[in-house]
Amino acid sequence: MTTAATQSRSSVRPLAGRVAVVTGASSGIGEATARLLAEQGAHVALLARRAERLTGHVARIEAAGGRALAVPADVADPASLTAAAERIRERIGRVDLVVNNAGLALPDLLGRGAESNWQRMIEVNVSGALSVVTTFTPDLIEAAADGGHADLVNVSSAAAQTVLPGFAGYAATKAAVSHFSRNLRAELSPHHVRVTTIEPGAIDTELRDHLGDPAISAAVEEAVGSLGDLPTGTDVAEVIAFAASRPRHVNLSLLSVLPTLEA
């Protein structure tokens, strides 16, 4: 094969040979990311709680010529995550790309279920994110030590950098994820493991459909409606794939994805 042909194939499938895990892959950013990584050549493990969703996504990825594995698991359950990681390693090999995306956005106005929603978001958004990192970091370090790419992508939120009335717990957990990522980069970069933080703003996904409070849902929809066209999960996935496909010595450490009209 000529050099030109090799470069052409590389540009079309820049993630060929990579083994990726995407958490929260049953919908939204996670589903779109898993699909795009597979299109670009990665063998992708889709991890989420909704097994039937994962099965359908994997069937569509494989029908399009990609390679994927459905792995039902809950990032908030360390035992479930450990079992999922063992299955992934057995079925598709050592992981060198982790998209740590699973998360919840729940309202938490004082006096309206704040405590229970805070606790659930801490379990998933913070403790779950830590469990994913703890579970797969040895794979990433090993992959980098063998001279390959190794990427940890943490999906945070623009809420980490701003005030979000009614969603203080969500904003606090995402601020924790973003700062956790900064510290992880300092710890992992000497091992040639790249850490990238993605901070999406308002994105057109089903995340807003699970707020559980009609008044807050209406207020959120009104605010989002003022922003015009929103980025989609695929738009965020393209940013993630771009970061992971950079040369090994290039780390895109922090990327925001916002609607054009979002200040």
mmCIF file of N, CA and C in Angstrom, residues 184-232:
data_model
loop_
_atom_site.group_PDB
_atom_site.id
_atom_site.type_symbol
_atom_site.label_atom_id
_atom_site.label_comp_id
_atom_site.label_asym_id
_atom_site.label_seq_id
_atom_site.Cartn_x
_atom_site.Cartn_y
_atom_site.Cartn_z
ATOM 1 N N LEU A 184 -6.058 14.785 37.734
ATOM 2 C CA LEU A 184 -5.705 13.543 37.045
ATOM 3 C C LEU A 184 -4.677 13.783 35.948
ATOM 4 N N ARG A 185 -4.808 14.886 35.242
ATOM 5 C CA ARG A 185 -3.857 15.182 34.181
ATOM 6 C C ARG A 185 -2.447 15.329 34.767
ATOM 7 N N ALA A 186 -2.335 16.005 35.893
ATOM 8 C CA ALA A 186 -1.022 16.145 36.530
ATOM 9 C C ALA A 186 -0.463 14.785 36.949
ATOM 10 N N GLU A 187 -1.341 13.885 37.374
ATOM 11 C CA GLU A 187 -0.898 12.574 37.839
ATOM 12 C C GLU A 187 -0.583 11.622 36.696
ATOM 13 N N LEU A 188 -1.369 11.691 35.607
ATOM 14 C CA LEU A 188 -1.250 10.701 34.540
ATOM 15 C C LEU A 188 -0.374 11.137 33.367
ATOM 16 N N SER A 189 -0.189 12.438 33.178
ATOM 17 C CA SER A 189 0.602 12.882 32.026
ATOM 18 C C SER A 189 2.043 12.355 32.047
ATOM 19 N N PRO A 190 2.681 12.191 33.220
ATOM 20 C CA PRO A 190 4.031 11.593 33.191
ATOM 21 C C PRO A 190 4.041 10.165 32.649
ATOM 22 N N HIS A 191 2.872 9.518 32.659
ATOM 23 C CA HIS A 191 2.758 8.163 32.102
ATOM 24 C C HIS A 191 2.335 8.187 30.631
ATOM 25 N N HIS A 192 2.244 9.396 30.042
ATOM 26 C CA HIS A 192 1.808 9.571 28.655
ATOM 27 C C HIS A 192 0.337 9.211 28.454
ATOM 28 N N VAL A 193 -0.452 9.299 29.522
ATOM 29 C CA VAL A 193 -1.901 9.156 29.420
ATOM 30 C C VAL A 193 -2.495 10.553 29.332
ATOM 31 N N ARG A 194 -3.249 10.792 28.268
ATOM 32 C CA ARG A 194 -3.857 12.111 28.066
ATOM 33 C C ARG A 194 -5.200 12.178 28.782
ATOM 34 N N VAL A 195 -5.453 13.298 29.454
ATOM 35 C CA VAL A 195 -6.735 13.531 30.112
ATOM 36 C C VAL A 195 -7.384 14.743 29.459
ATOM 37 N N THR A 196 -8.594 14.542 28.973
ATOM 38 C CA THR A 196 -9.351 15.608 28.312
ATOM 39 C C THR A 196 -10.670 15.802 29.040
ATOM 40 N N THR A 197 -10.996 17.049 29.331
ATOM 41 C CA THR A 197 -12.285 17.379 29.933
ATOM 42 C C THR A 197 -13.163 18.050 28.886
ATOM 43 N N ILE A 198 -14.373 17.530 28.715
ATOM 44 C CA ILE A 198 -15.359 18.118 27.809
ATOM 45 C C ILE A 198 -16.435 18.774 28.657
ATOM 46 N N GLU A 199 -16.692 20.051 28.419
ATOM 47 C CA GLU A 199 -17.712 20.774 29.178
ATOM 48 C C GLU A 199 -18.820 21.258 28.242
ATOM 49 N N PRO A 200 -19.834 20.418 27.990
ATOM 50 C CA PRO A 200 -20.937 20.853 27.124
ATOM 51 C C PRO A 200 -21.854 21.832 27.850
ATOM 52 N N GLY A 201 -22.420 22.748 27.070
ATOM 53 C CA GLY A 201 -23.480 23.596 27.578
ATOM 54 C C GLY A 201 -24.816 22.930 27.302
ATOM 55 N N ALA A 202 -25.802 23.701 26.874
ATOM 56 C CA ALA A 202 -27.106 23.140 26.525
ATOM 57 C C ALA A 202 -26.964 22.287 25.269
ATOM 58 N N ILE A 203 -27.311 21.013 25.386
ATOM 59 C CA ILE A 203 -27.181 20.065 24.292
ATOM 60 C C ILE A 203 -28.539 19.413 24.053
ATOM 61 N N ASP A 204 -28.861 19.121 22.818
ATOM 62 C CA ASP A 204 -30.149 18.522 22.473
ATOM 63 C C ASP A 204 -30.094 17.013 22.721
ATOM 64 N N THR A 205 -30.300 16.616 23.981
ATOM 65 C CA THR A 205 -30.347 15.201 24.342
ATOM 66 C C THR A 205 -31.551 14.984 25.254
ATOM 67 N N GLU A 206 -31.775 13.742 25.655
ATOM 68 C CA GLU A 206 -32.916 13.426 26.508
ATOM 69 C C GLU A 206 -32.656 13.719 27.978
ATOM 70 N N LEU A 207 -31.486 14.236 28.326
ATOM 71 C CA LEU A 207 -31.154 14.496 29.722
ATOM 72 C C LEU A 207 -32.208 15.388 30.386
ATOM 73 N N ARG A 208 -32.729 16.347 29.628
ATOM 74 C CA ARG A 208 -33.724 17.276 30.184
ATOM 75 C C ARG A 208 -35.069 16.602 30.409
ATOM 76 N N ASP A 209 -35.273 15.406 29.856
ATOM 77 C CA ASP A 209 -36.565 14.725 29.982
ATOM 78 C C ASP A 209 -36.738 14.030 31.318
ATOM 79 N N HIS A 210 -35.700 14.007 32.157
ATOM 80 C CA HIS A 210 -35.741 13.230 33.395
ATOM 81 C C HIS A 210 -35.638 14.114 34.636
ATOM 82 N N LEU A 211 -36.101 15.352 34.534
ATOM 83 C CA LEU A 211 -35.967 16.272 35.663
ATOM 84 C C LEU A 211 -36.939 15.957 36.795
ATOM 85 N N GLY A 212 -38.122 15.444 36.464
ATOM 86 C CA GLY A 212 -39.060 15.009 37.492
ATOM 87 C C GLY A 212 -39.826 16.109 38.196
ATOM 88 N N ASP A 213 -39.711 17.353 37.751
ATOM 89 C CA ASP A 213 -40.434 18.476 38.357
ATOM 90 C C ASP A 213 -41.009 19.312 37.224
ATOM 91 N N PRO A 214 -42.341 19.279 37.030
ATOM 92 C CA PRO A 214 -42.949 19.980 35.883
ATOM 93 C C PRO A 214 -42.607 21.466 35.815
ATOM 94 N N ALA A 215 -42.603 22.140 36.972
ATOM 95 C CA ALA A 215 -42.327 23.581 36.976
ATOM 96 C C ALA A 215 -40.883 23.848 36.541
ATOM 97 N N ILE A 216 -39.958 23.074 37.063
ATOM 98 C CA ILE A 216 -38.559 23.255 36.688
ATOM 99 C C ILE A 216 -38.339 22.860 35.236
ATOM 100 N N SER A 217 -38.995 21.799 34.801
ATOM 101 C CA SER A 217 -38.873 21.378 33.405
ATOM 102 C C SER A 217 -39.335 22.479 32.464
ATOM 103 N N ALA A 218 -40.447 23.123 32.813
ATOM 104 C CA ALA A 218 -40.968 24.211 31.971
ATOM 105 C C ALA A 218 -39.996 25.383 31.930
ATOM 106 N N ALA A 219 -39.410 25.711 33.085
ATOM 107 C CA ALA A 219 -38.457 26.823 33.130
ATOM 108 C C ALA A 219 -37.211 26.508 32.314
ATOM 109 N N VAL A 220 -36.740 25.253 32.411
ATOM 110 C CA VAL A 220 -35.560 24.849 31.647
ATOM 111 C C VAL A 220 -35.853 24.901 30.151
ATOM 112 N N GLU A 221 -37.016 24.399 29.745
ATOM 113 C CA GLU A 221 -37.354 24.408 28.326
ATOM 114 C C GLU A 221 -37.466 25.835 27.792
ATOM 115 N N GLU A 222 -37.991 26.738 28.598
ATOM 116 C CA GLU A 222 -38.076 28.142 28.182
ATOM 117 C C GLU A 222 -36.680 28.739 27.999
ATOM 118 N N ALA A 223 -35.793 28.463 28.946
ATOM 119 C CA ALA A 223 -34.434 28.993 28.854
ATOM 120 C C ALA A 223 -33.702 28.411 27.657
ATOM 121 N N VAL A 224 -33.838 27.113 27.463
ATOM 122 C CA VAL A 224 -33.169 26.458 26.341
ATOM 123 C C VAL A 224 -33.750 26.935 25.016
ATOM 124 N N GLY A 225 -35.075 27.160 24.995
ATOM 125 C CA GLY A 225 -35.708 27.620 23.768
ATOM 126 C C GLY A 225 -35.188 28.960 23.278
ATOM 127 N N SER A 226 -34.681 29.770 24.200
ATOM 128 C CA SER A 226 -34.154 31.082 23.812
ATOM 129 C C SER A 226 -32.799 30.990 23.131
ATOM 130 N N LEU A 227 -32.200 29.802 23.128
ATOM 131 C CA LEU A 227 -30.858 29.630 22.565
ATOM 132 C C LEU A 227 -30.864 29.215 21.097
ATOM 133 N N GLY A 228 -32.046 29.014 20.536
ATOM 134 C CA GLY A 228 -32.108 28.614 19.124
ATOM 135 C C GLY A 228 -31.650 27.179 18.934
ATOM 136 N N ASP A 229 -30.999 26.907 17.817
ATOM 137 C CA ASP A 229 -30.522 25.552 17.538
ATOM 138 C C ASP A 229 -29.455 25.139 18.551
ATOM 139 N N LEU A 230 -29.591 23.912 19.032
ATOM 140 C CA LEU A 230 -28.647 23.396 20.024
ATOM 141 C C LEU A 230 -27.689 22.403 19.385
ATOM 142 N N PRO A 231 -26.461 22.315 19.900
ATOM 143 C CA PRO A 231 -25.582 21.221 19.482
ATOM 144 C C PRO A 231 -26.234 19.885 19.838
ATOM 145 N N THR A 232 -25.922 18.867 19.078
ATOM 146 C CA THR A 232 -26.442 17.532 19.329
ATOM 147 C C THR A 232 -25.381 16.668 20.006
#
